[in-house]
Coordinates of N, CA and C in Angstrom, one line a residue:
Chain L
L129 N 0.2 19.8 -15.1 CA 1.3 18.9 -14.7 C 2.3 19.6 -13.9
A130 N 2.3 19.5 -12.6 CA 3.3 20.3 -11.8 C 4.6 19.7 -11.8
K131 N 5.6 20.4 -12.2 CA 7.0 20.0 -12.2 C 7.6 20.4 -10.8
T132 N 8.5 19.6 -10.3 CA 9.1 19.8 -9.1 C 10.6 20.0 -9.2
T133 N 11.2 20.8 -8.4 CA 12.6 21.0 -8.3 C 13.1 20.9 -6.9
Q134 N 14.0 20.0 -6.7 CA 14.6 19.8 -5.4 C 16.1 19.8 -5.5
P135 N 16.8 20.1 -4.3 CA 18.3 19.9 -4.4 C 18.7 18.5 -4.7
I136 N 19.8 18.4 -5.4 CA 20.2 17.0 -5.8 C 20.7 16.2 -4.5
S137 N 21.4 16.9 -3.6 CA 21.9 16.2 -2.5 C 22.0 17.2 -1.3
M138 N 22.0 16.6 -0.1 CA 22.2 17.3 1.1 C 23.0 16.5 2.1
D139 N 23.8 17.1 2.9 CA 24.5 16.4 4.0 C 24.1 16.9 5.3
S140 N 24.1 16.0 6.3 CA 23.8 16.4 7.7 C 24.5 15.5 8.6
Y141 N 24.4 15.8 9.9 CA 25.0 15.0 11.0 C 23.8 14.4 11.9
E142 N 24.1 13.4 12.5 CA 23.2 12.8 13.4 C 22.7 13.8 14.4
G143 N 21.4 13.8 14.7 CA 20.9 14.6 15.8 C 20.4 16.0 15.3
Q144 N 20.8 16.3 14.0 CA 20.4 17.7 13.5 C 19.0 17.6 12.9
E145 N 18.4 18.8 12.7 CA 17.2 18.9 12.0 C 17.5 19.1 10.5
V146 N 16.8 18.4 9.6 CA 17.1 18.6 8.2 C 15.8 19.1 7.5
N147 N 16.0 20.2 6.7 CA 14.9 20.7 5.9 C 15.2 20.6 4.5
I148 N 14.3 20.0 3.7 CA 14.4 19.8 2.3 C 13.3 20.5 1.6
T149 N 13.6 21.5 0.7 CA 12.6 22.3 0.1 C 12.4 21.8 -1.3
C150 N 11.2 21.8 -1.7 CA 10.7 21.5 -3.1 C 10.0 22.7 -3.7
S151 N 10.4 23.0 -4.9 CA 9.7 24.1 -5.6 C 8.7 23.5 -6.6
H152 N 7.5 24.0 -6.7 CA 6.5 23.6 -7.6 C 5.6 24.7 -8.0
N153 N 6.1 25.6 -8.9 CA 5.5 26.8 -9.2 C 4.2 26.7 -9.9
N154 N 3.9 25.6 -10.7 CA 2.7 25.5 -11.4 C 1.7 24.5 -10.8
I155 N 1.7 24.4 -9.5 CA 0.8 23.5 -8.8 C -0.6 23.8 -9.1
A156 N -1.4 22.8 -9.2 CA -2.8 23.0 -9.6 C -3.7 22.9 -8.3
T157 N -4.9 23.4 -8.4 CA -5.8 23.6 -7.3 C -6.0 22.2 -6.6
N158 N -6.1 21.1 -7.4 CA -6.5 19.8 -6.8 C -5.2 19.1 -6.4
D159 N -4.1 19.6 -6.6 CA -2.8 18.8 -6.3 C -2.5 18.8 -4.8
Y160 N -2.2 17.6 -4.3 CA -1.6 17.5 -3.0 C -0.1 17.4 -3.1
I161 N 0.6 17.6 -2.0 CA 2.0 17.6 -2.0 C 2.4 16.4 -1.1
T162 N 3.1 15.5 -1.6 CA 3.5 14.2 -0.9 C 5.0 14.0 -0.9
W163 N 5.5 13.6 0.2 CA 6.9 13.3 0.3 C 7.1 11.8 0.5
Y164 N 8.1 11.2 -0.2 CA 8.4 9.8 0.0 C 9.9 9.7 0.3
Q165 N 10.2 8.5 0.9 CA 11.6 8.1 1.2 C 11.9 6.9 0.5
Q166 N 13.0 6.8 -0.1 CA 13.4 5.6 -0.8 C 14.8 5.1 -0.4
F167 N 15.0 3.9 -0.1 CA 16.3 3.2 0.1 C 16.6 2.5 -1.1
P168 N 17.9 2.2 -1.3 CA 18.3 1.5 -2.6 C 17.6 0.2 -2.7
S169 N 17.1 0.0 -4.0 CA 16.5 -1.3 -4.4 C 15.2 -1.5 -3.6
Q170 N 14.6 -0.5 -3.1 CA 13.3 -0.7 -2.4 C 12.3 0.3 -3.0
G171 N 11.0 0.0 -2.9 CA 10.0 1.0 -3.3 C 9.9 2.2 -2.4
P172 N 9.5 3.3 -3.0 CA 9.3 4.5 -2.2 C 8.3 4.3 -1.0
R173 N 8.6 4.9 0.1 CA 7.7 4.8 1.3 C 7.1 6.2 1.6
F174 N 5.8 6.2 1.8 CA 5.1 7.4 2.1 C 5.6 8.0 3.4
I175 N 5.9 9.3 3.4 CA 6.3 10.0 4.7 C 5.2 10.9 5.2
I176 N 4.7 11.8 4.3 CA 3.8 12.8 4.8 C 3.1 13.4 3.5
Q177 N 1.9 13.9 3.7 CA 1.2 14.6 2.7 C 0.5 15.8 3.2
G178 N 0.4 16.8 2.4 CA -0.4 18.0 2.8 C -0.9 18.8 1.7
Y179 N -1.9 19.7 2.0 CA -2.5 20.5 0.9 C -2.1 22.0 1.2
K180 N -2.2 22.4 2.4 CA -1.7 23.8 2.7 C -1.4 23.8 4.2
T181 N -0.7 24.9 4.6 CA -0.2 25.2 6.0 C 0.8 24.1 6.4
K182 N 0.6 23.6 7.6 CA 1.5 22.7 8.2 C 0.9 21.4 8.6
V183 N 1.6 20.3 8.3 CA 1.2 19.0 8.7 C 2.3 18.4 9.5
T184 N 1.9 17.7 10.5 CA 3.0 17.0 11.3 C 2.5 15.6 11.6
N185 N 3.4 14.6 11.5 CA 3.1 13.3 12.0 C 4.3 12.8 12.9
E186 N 4.3 11.5 13.1 CA 5.3 11.0 14.1 C 6.8 11.1 13.6
V187 N 7.0 11.2 12.2 CA 8.3 11.2 11.7 C 8.7 12.5 11.1
A188 N 7.8 13.4 10.7 CA 8.2 14.6 9.9 C 7.1 15.6 10.0
S189 N 7.6 16.8 9.6 CA 6.6 17.9 9.4 C 6.7 18.4 8.0
L190 N 5.6 19.0 7.5 CA 5.5 19.5 6.2 C 5.0 20.9 6.2
F191 N 5.8 21.9 5.7 CA 5.4 23.3 5.7 C 5.0 23.7 4.3
I192 N 3.9 24.3 4.2 CA 3.4 24.7 2.9 C 3.0 26.2 3.0
P193 N 3.6 27.1 2.3 CA 3.2 28.5 2.4 C 1.9 28.7 1.7
A194 N 1.3 29.9 1.9 CA 0.0 30.2 1.4 C -0.2 30.1 -0.1
D195 N 0.9 30.5 -0.9 CA 0.8 30.4 -2.3 C 1.0 29.0 -2.9
R196 N 1.4 28.0 -2.0 CA 1.6 26.6 -2.3 C 2.7 26.4 -3.4
K197 N 3.5 27.3 -3.7 CA 4.5 27.1 -4.8 C 5.7 26.4 -4.4
S198 N 5.8 26.1 -3.1 CA 6.9 25.4 -2.6 C 6.5 24.6 -1.3
S199 N 7.3 23.7 -0.9 CA 7.0 23.0 0.3 C 8.3 22.6 1.0
T200 N 8.3 22.4 2.3 CA 9.5 22.0 3.0 C 9.3 20.9 3.9
L201 N 10.0 19.8 3.7 CA 10.0 18.6 4.5 C 11.0 18.8 5.6
S202 N 10.5 18.7 6.9 CA 11.4 18.8 8.0 C 11.5 17.5 8.8
L203 N 12.8 17.0 8.9 CA 13.1 15.8 9.6 C 13.8 16.2 10.9
P204 N 13.2 16.0 12.0 CA 13.8 16.4 13.3 C 14.8 15.3 13.7
R205 N 16.0 15.7 14.2 CA 17.0 14.9 14.8 C 17.2 13.6 14.0
V206 N 17.8 13.8 12.8 CA 18.1 12.7 11.9 C 19.1 11.7 12.5
S207 N 19.0 10.5 12.0 CA 19.9 9.4 12.4 C 20.5 8.8 11.1
L208 N 21.5 8.0 11.3 CA 22.1 7.4 10.1 C 21.1 6.7 9.2
S209 N 20.1 6.1 9.8 CA 19.1 5.3 9.1 C 18.2 6.2 8.2
D210 N 18.4 7.5 8.4 CA 17.6 8.4 7.5 C 18.3 8.7 6.2
T211 N 19.5 8.2 6.1 CA 20.2 8.3 4.8 C 19.4 7.6 3.7
A212 N 19.0 8.4 2.7 CA 18.0 7.9 1.7 C 17.8 9.0 0.7
V213 N 17.0 8.6 -0.3 CA 16.6 9.6 -1.3 C 15.2 10.0 -1.0
Y214 N 14.9 11.3 -1.0 CA 13.6 11.9 -0.6 C 13.0 12.5 -1.9
Y215 N 11.8 12.1 -2.2 CA 11.1 12.6 -3.3 C 9.9 13.5 -2.9
C216 N 9.8 14.6 -3.6 CA 8.6 15.4 -3.5 C 7.7 15.1 -4.7
L217 N 6.4 14.8 -4.5 CA 5.5 14.5 -5.5 C 4.3 15.5 -5.4
V218 N 4.1 16.2 -6.5 CA 2.9 17.1 -6.5 C 2.0 16.7 -7.6
G219 N 0.8 16.4 -7.3 CA -0.1 15.9 -8.3 C -1.4 15.4 -7.7
D220 N -2.2 14.9 -8.7 CA -3.5 14.4 -8.4 C -3.7 13.1 -9.2
P221 N -4.0 12.0 -8.5 CA -4.0 10.7 -9.2 C -5.0 10.6 -10.4
Y222 N -5.9 11.6 -10.5 CA -6.8 11.6 -11.6 C -6.1 12.0 -12.9
S223 N -4.9 12.4 -12.8 CA -4.0 12.6 -14.0 C -2.6 12.1 -13.7
T224 N -1.7 12.2 -14.6 CA -0.4 11.6 -14.4 C 0.3 12.1 -13.2
L225 N 0.9 11.2 -12.4 CA 1.7 11.6 -11.3 C 3.2 11.6 -11.7
T226 N 3.8 12.7 -11.5 CA 5.2 12.9 -11.9 C 6.1 13.2 -10.7
F227 N 7.0 12.3 -10.5 CA 8.0 12.5 -9.4 C 9.1 13.4 -9.9
G228 N 9.7 14.2 -9.0 CA 10.9 14.9 -9.2 C 12.1 13.9 -9.2
K229 N 13.3 14.5 -9.3 CA 14.5 13.6 -9.4 C 15.0 13.3 -8.0
G230 N 14.4 13.8 -7.0 CA 14.8 13.4 -5.6 C 16.0 14.1 -5.0
T231 N 16.1 14.1 -3.7 CA 17.2 14.6 -3.0 C 17.9 13.5 -2.2
M232 N 19.2 13.3 -2.5 CA 19.9 12.3 -1.7 C 20.4 12.9 -0.4
L233 N 19.9 12.4 0.7 CA 20.3 12.9 2.0 C 21.3 11.9 2.6
L234 N 22.5 12.5 3.0 CA 23.5 11.7 3.6 C 23.7 12.1 5.0
V235 N 23.5 11.3 6.0 CA 23.6 11.6 7.4 C 24.9 10.9 7.9
S236 N 25.8 11.7 8.5 CA 27.1 11.2 9.0 C 27.1 11.2 10.5
P237 N 27.9 10.4 11.1 CA 28.0 10.3 12.5 C 28.6 11.6 13.1
Chain D
E1207 N -1.1 -9.3 5.9 CA -0.4 -8.1 5.8 C -0.8 -7.3 4.5
A1208 N -1.1 -6.1 4.7 CA -1.5 -5.2 3.5 C -0.2 -5.0 2.7
Q1209 N -0.3 -5.3 1.4 CA 0.9 -5.2 0.6 C 0.6 -5.2 -0.9
V1210 N 1.6 -4.7 -1.6 CA 1.6 -4.8 -3.1 C 2.8 -5.8 -3.4
T1211 N 2.5 -6.8 -4.2 CA 3.5 -7.8 -4.6 C 3.7 -7.7 -6.1
Q1212 N 4.9 -8.0 -6.5 CA 5.3 -8.0 -7.9 C 6.1 -9.3 -8.1
N1213 N 5.9 -9.8 -9.3 CA 6.7 -11.0 -9.8 C 7.0 -10.9 -11.2
P1214 N 8.2 -11.3 -11.7 CA 9.3 -11.7 -10.8 C 10.0 -10.5 -10.2
R1215 N 10.9 -10.7 -9.3 CA 11.7 -9.6 -8.7 C 12.8 -9.2 -9.6
Y1216 N 13.4 -10.2 -10.3 CA 14.5 -10.0 -11.2 C 14.2 -10.8 -12.5
L1217 N 14.6 -10.2 -13.6 CA 14.3 -10.8 -14.9 C 15.4 -10.4 -15.9
I1218 N 16.0 -11.3 -16.5 CA 16.9 -11.0 -17.6 C 16.3 -11.7 -18.8
T1219 N 16.2 -10.9 -19.9 CA 15.6 -11.5 -21.1 C 16.3 -10.9 -22.3
V1220 N 15.8 -11.4 -23.5 CA 16.4 -10.9 -24.7 C 15.5 -10.1 -25.5
T1221 N 16.0 -9.2 -26.4 CA 15.2 -8.3 -27.2 C 14.2 -9.1 -27.9
G1222 N 12.9 -8.6 -27.9 CA 11.8 -9.1 -28.6 C 11.0 -10.3 -28.0
K1223 N 11.5 -10.8 -26.9 CA 10.8 -11.9 -26.2 C 9.7 -11.3 -25.3
K1224 N 8.5 -11.5 -25.6 CA 7.4 -11.0 -24.8 C 7.4 -11.4 -23.4
L1225 N 7.1 -10.5 -22.5 CA 7.2 -10.8 -21.0 C 6.1 -10.0 -20.3
T1226 N 5.7 -10.6 -19.2 CA 4.7 -10.0 -18.3 C 5.2 -9.9 -16.9
V1227 N 5.1 -8.7 -16.3 CA 5.4 -8.6 -14.9 C 4.0 -8.4 -14.2
T1228 N 3.8 -9.3 -13.2 CA 2.6 -9.3 -12.5 C 2.6 -8.3 -11.3
C1229 N 1.5 -7.8 -10.9 CA 1.3 -6.9 -9.8 C 0.0 -7.3 -9.1
S1230 N 0.0 -7.4 -7.8 CA -1.2 -7.7 -7.1 C -1.2 -7.0 -5.8
Q1231 N -2.4 -6.5 -5.4 CA -2.6 -5.8 -4.1 C -3.7 -6.4 -3.4
N1232 N -3.6 -6.5 -2.0 CA -4.6 -7.1 -1.2 C -5.4 -6.1 -0.3
M1233 N -5.4 -4.9 -0.8 CA -6.0 -3.8 0.0 C -7.3 -3.3 -0.6
N1234 N -7.8 -4.0 -1.6 CA -9.0 -3.6 -2.3 C -9.0 -2.2 -2.8
H1235 N -7.8 -1.8 -3.3 CA -7.7 -0.4 -3.9 C -8.2 -0.4 -5.3
E1236 N -8.9 0.7 -5.6 CA -9.3 0.8 -7.0 C -8.2 1.3 -7.9
Y1237 N -7.3 2.1 -7.4 CA -6.3 2.8 -8.2 C -5.0 2.0 -8.2
M1238 N -4.5 1.7 -9.4 CA -3.2 1.0 -9.4 C -2.3 1.7 -10.5
S1239 N -1.0 1.5 -10.4 CA -0.1 2.3 -11.3 C 1.2 1.5 -11.5
W1240 N 1.9 1.8 -12.6 CA 3.2 1.3 -12.9 C 4.1 2.5 -13.1
Y1241 N 5.3 2.3 -12.6 CA 6.4 3.3 -12.7 C 7.7 2.6 -13.2
R1242 N 8.5 3.3 -13.9 CA 9.9 2.8 -14.1 C 10.8 3.8 -13.5
Q1243 N 12.0 3.3 -13.0 CA 12.9 4.2 -12.3 C 14.3 4.0 -13.0
D1244 N 14.9 5.0 -13.5 CA 16.2 5.0 -14.1 C 17.1 6.0 -13.4
P1245 N 18.4 5.7 -13.4 CA 19.4 6.5 -12.7 C 19.3 8.0 -13.1
G1246 N 19.1 8.9 -12.2 CA 19.1 10.3 -12.5 C 17.8 10.8 -13.1
L1247 N 16.8 10.0 -13.2 CA 15.5 10.4 -13.8 C 14.4 10.3 -12.8
G1248 N 14.6 9.7 -11.7 CA 13.5 9.5 -10.7 C 12.5 8.5 -11.2
L1249 N 11.3 8.6 -10.7 CA 10.3 7.6 -11.1 C 9.4 8.3 -12.1
R1250 N 9.1 7.5 -13.2 CA 8.2 8.0 -14.2 C 7.0 7.1 -14.4
Q1251 N 5.9 7.6 -14.5 CA 4.7 6.8 -14.5 C 4.5 6.3 -15.9
I1252 N 4.2 5.0 -16.0 CA 4.0 4.3 -17.3 C 2.5 4.3 -17.7
Y1253 N 1.7 3.7 -16.8 CA 0.3 3.6 -17.0 C -0.3 3.7 -15.6
Y1254 N -1.6 4.1 -15.5 CA -2.3 4.0 -14.3 C -3.8 3.5 -14.6
S1255 N -4.4 3.0 -13.6 CA -5.8 2.5 -13.7 C -6.6 3.0 -12.6
M1256 N -7.7 3.7 -12.9 CA -8.6 4.2 -11.8 C -9.5 3.1 -11.3
N1257 N -9.7 2.1 -12.1 CA -10.6 1.1 -11.7 C -10.6 -0.1 -12.7
V1258 N -11.3 -1.1 -12.5 CA -11.4 -2.3 -13.4 C -11.8 -1.8 -14.8
E1259 N -11.1 -2.2 -15.8 CA -11.3 -1.9 -17.2 C -11.1 -0.5 -17.6
V1260 N -10.4 0.3 -16.7 CA -10.1 1.7 -17.0 C -8.6 1.9 -16.8
T1261 N -8.0 2.2 -17.9 CA -6.5 2.5 -17.9 C -6.2 3.7 -18.7
D1262 N -5.1 4.4 -18.2 CA -4.7 5.7 -18.9 C -3.2 5.7 -19.0
K1263 N -2.7 6.4 -20.0 CA -1.3 6.5 -20.2 C -0.7 7.5 -19.2
G1264 N 0.5 7.2 -18.7 CA 1.3 8.1 -17.9 C 2.2 8.9 -18.8
D1265 N 3.4 9.2 -18.2 CA 4.4 10.0 -19.0 C 5.2 9.2 -20.0
V1266 N 5.4 7.8 -19.8 CA 6.2 7.1 -20.7 C 5.5 5.7 -21.0
P1267 N 4.4 5.7 -21.8 CA 3.7 4.5 -22.1 C 4.2 3.7 -23.3
E1268 N 5.1 4.3 -24.1 CA 5.5 3.7 -25.3 C 6.2 2.3 -25.0
G1269 N 5.8 1.3 -25.7 CA 6.4 0.0 -25.6 C 5.8 -0.9 -24.5
Y1270 N 4.8 -0.4 -23.8 CA 4.2 -1.1 -22.7 C 2.7 -1.3 -23.0
K1271 N 2.1 -2.3 -22.4 CA 0.7 -2.5 -22.4 C 0.3 -2.9 -21.0
V1272 N -1.0 -2.6 -20.6 CA -1.5 -3.0 -19.3 C -2.9 -3.5 -19.5
S1273 N -3.4 -4.2 -18.5 CA -4.8 -4.6 -18.5 C -5.3 -4.7 -17.1
R1274 N -6.5 -4.4 -16.9 CA -7.1 -4.4 -15.5 C -8.4 -5.1 -15.5
K1275 N -8.3 -6.4 -15.5 CA -9.6 -7.2 -15.5 C -10.1 -7.5 -14.1
E1276 N -9.3 -7.4 -13.1 CA -9.7 -7.6 -11.8 C -9.2 -6.5 -10.9
K1277 N -9.8 -6.2 -9.8 CA -9.4 -5.1 -9.0 C -8.0 -5.3 -8.4
R1278 N -7.7 -6.5 -8.0 CA -6.5 -6.8 -7.3 C -5.2 -6.9 -8.2
N1279 N -5.4 -7.1 -9.5 CA -4.3 -7.4 -10.4 C -4.1 -6.3 -11.5
F1280 N -2.8 -6.0 -11.8 CA -2.6 -5.0 -12.8 C -1.2 -5.4 -13.5
P1281 N -1.3 -6.3 -14.4 CA 0.0 -6.8 -15.1 C 0.5 -5.8 -16.1
L1282 N 1.8 -5.7 -16.2 CA 2.5 -4.9 -17.1 C 3.1 -5.8 -18.2
I1283 N 2.8 -5.5 -19.4 CA 3.2 -6.4 -20.6 C 4.1 -5.6 -21.5
L1284 N 5.2 -6.3 -21.8 CA 6.2 -5.8 -22.8 C 6.1 -6.8 -23.9
E1285 N 5.5 -6.4 -25.0 CA 5.2 -7.3 -26.2 C 6.5 -7.6 -26.9
S1286 N 7.4 -6.6 -27.0 CA 8.6 -6.8 -27.7 C 9.7 -5.9 -27.0
P1287 N 10.2 -6.4 -25.9 CA 11.2 -5.6 -25.1 C 12.4 -5.2 -25.9
S1288 N 12.9 -4.1 -25.6 CA 14.1 -3.6 -26.2 C 15.1 -3.2 -25.0
P1289 N 16.4 -3.1 -25.3 CA 17.3 -2.7 -24.3 C 17.0 -1.4 -23.5
N1290 N 16.4 -0.4 -24.2 CA 16.1 0.8 -23.5 C 14.9 0.6 -22.5
Q1291 N 14.4 -0.5 -22.4 CA 13.4 -0.8 -21.3 C 14.0 -1.5 -20.1
T1292 N 15.3 -1.7 -20.2 CA 16.1 -2.1 -19.0 C 15.9 -1.1 -17.9
S1293 N 15.3 -1.5 -16.8 CA 15.0 -0.5 -15.7 C 14.5 -1.2 -14.5
L1294 N 14.3 -0.4 -13.4 CA 13.6 -0.9 -12.2 C 12.2 -0.5 -12.2
Y1295 N 11.3 -1.5 -12.1 CA 9.9 -1.2 -12.3 C 9.2 -1.3 -10.9
F1296 N 8.3 -0.4 -10.7 CA 7.5 -0.4 -9.4 C 6.0 -0.4 -9.8
C1297 N 5.3 -1.2 -9.1 CA 3.8 -1.2 -9.1 C 3.4 -0.5 -7.8
A1298 N 2.2 0.2 -7.9 CA 1.7 0.9 -6.7 C 0.2 0.9 -6.7
S1299 N -0.3 1.0 -5.6 CA -1.8 1.2 -5.5 C -2.1 2.4 -4.5
I1300 N -3.2 3.0 -4.7 CA -3.6 4.2 -3.9 C -4.9 3.9 -3.1
S1301 N -4.8 4.4 -1.9 CA -6.1 4.4 -1.1 C -6.4 5.9 -0.9
W1302 N -7.7 6.2 -1.0 CA -8.1 7.6 -0.8 C -8.5 7.8 0.6
T1303 N -8.0 8.9 1.1 CA -8.4 9.3 2.5 C -9.5 10.3 2.5
S1304 N -9.3 11.4 3.1 CA -10.4 12.4 3.1 C -10.1 13.6 2.2
G1305 N -11.2 14.1 1.6 CA -11.1 15.4 0.9 C -10.1 15.3 -0.3
G1306 N -9.9 14.2 -1.0 CA -9.0 14.2 -2.1 C -7.6 13.8 -1.8
A1307 N -7.3 13.7 -0.5 CA -6.0 13.2 -0.1 C -5.9 11.7 -0.4
Y1308 N -4.7 11.2 -0.5 CA -4.5 9.8 -0.8 C -3.2 9.3 -0.3
E1309 N -3.0 8.0 -0.2 CA -1.8 7.4 0.2 C -1.4 6.3 -0.8
Q1310 N -0.2 6.4 -1.3 CA 0.3 5.5 -2.4 C 1.2 4.5 -1.8
Y1311 N 1.0 3.2 -2.1 CA 1.8 2.1 -1.6 C 2.5 1.4 -2.7
F1312 N 3.8 1.2 -2.6 CA 4.6 0.7 -3.6 C 5.0 -0.8 -3.4
G1313 N 5.1 -1.5 -4.5 CA 5.6 -2.9 -4.4 C 7.2 -2.8 -4.2
P1314 N 7.8 -4.0 -4.1 CA 9.2 -4.1 -3.9 C 10.1 -3.8 -5.1
G1315 N 9.5 -3.8 -6.3 CA 10.2 -3.6 -7.5 C 10.6 -4.8 -8.3
T1316 N 10.7 -4.6 -9.6 CA 11.2 -5.7 -10.5 C 12.3 -5.1 -11.3
R1317 N 13.5 -5.8 -11.2 CA 14.6 -5.3 -11.9 C 14.7 -6.1 -13.2
L1318 N 14.5 -5.4 -14.3 CA 14.5 -6.0 -15.7 C 15.7 -5.6 -16.5
T1319 N 16.3 -6.6 -17.0 CA 17.4 -6.4 -18.0 C 17.1 -7.0 -19.3
V1320 N 17.2 -6.2 -20.3 CA 16.9 -6.7 -21.7 C 18.2 -6.6 -22.5
T1321 N 18.7 -7.7 -23.0 CA 19.9 -7.8 -23.7 C 19.7 -7.9 -25.2

């Protein structure tokens, strides 16, 4: 059961790149790393998932080092609407999925 | 539209009065799950189901029951709710992509208050 550690909060300004790092020292071989975004009173929304190296989609990039003990979500050029809580989830649905406590990202003008 | 739906969205009840929160998905997913979310604790998995008639405990199953008689539905049952079950509840379903990767879809949430 991989536990995750993320910063509680981060601040940024519009147009900047934001990197949020998640530590998961006891990640298992079958575990994927998934990041979610959550706005108040809404369900989490899938952002990106990876197993190793780098993954990129239209909204974010995910960097995973070779030892897979950490991962970094990169949000390019954030806007005010990116203010949300970001969760790192490391796990395998064949066993319990445990979310971390999340990182509250505040984007200011 | 592909979605996970939950009902009710808001519920206020009293201690000991049995209640059921329904969850339904229209994506033909085999895997469904329930989470609760409390301030400062993130999301914690209550139960999950890999398929019809197959359910397993998550991190916090005490005080909850589930059943999975049909693929699309996964109701959460609180037989005797207590105030410590006041929380925001999310249902989710998972689709498998390639090589063990998956994508999890969440419902809109049910805010439950037990007095």
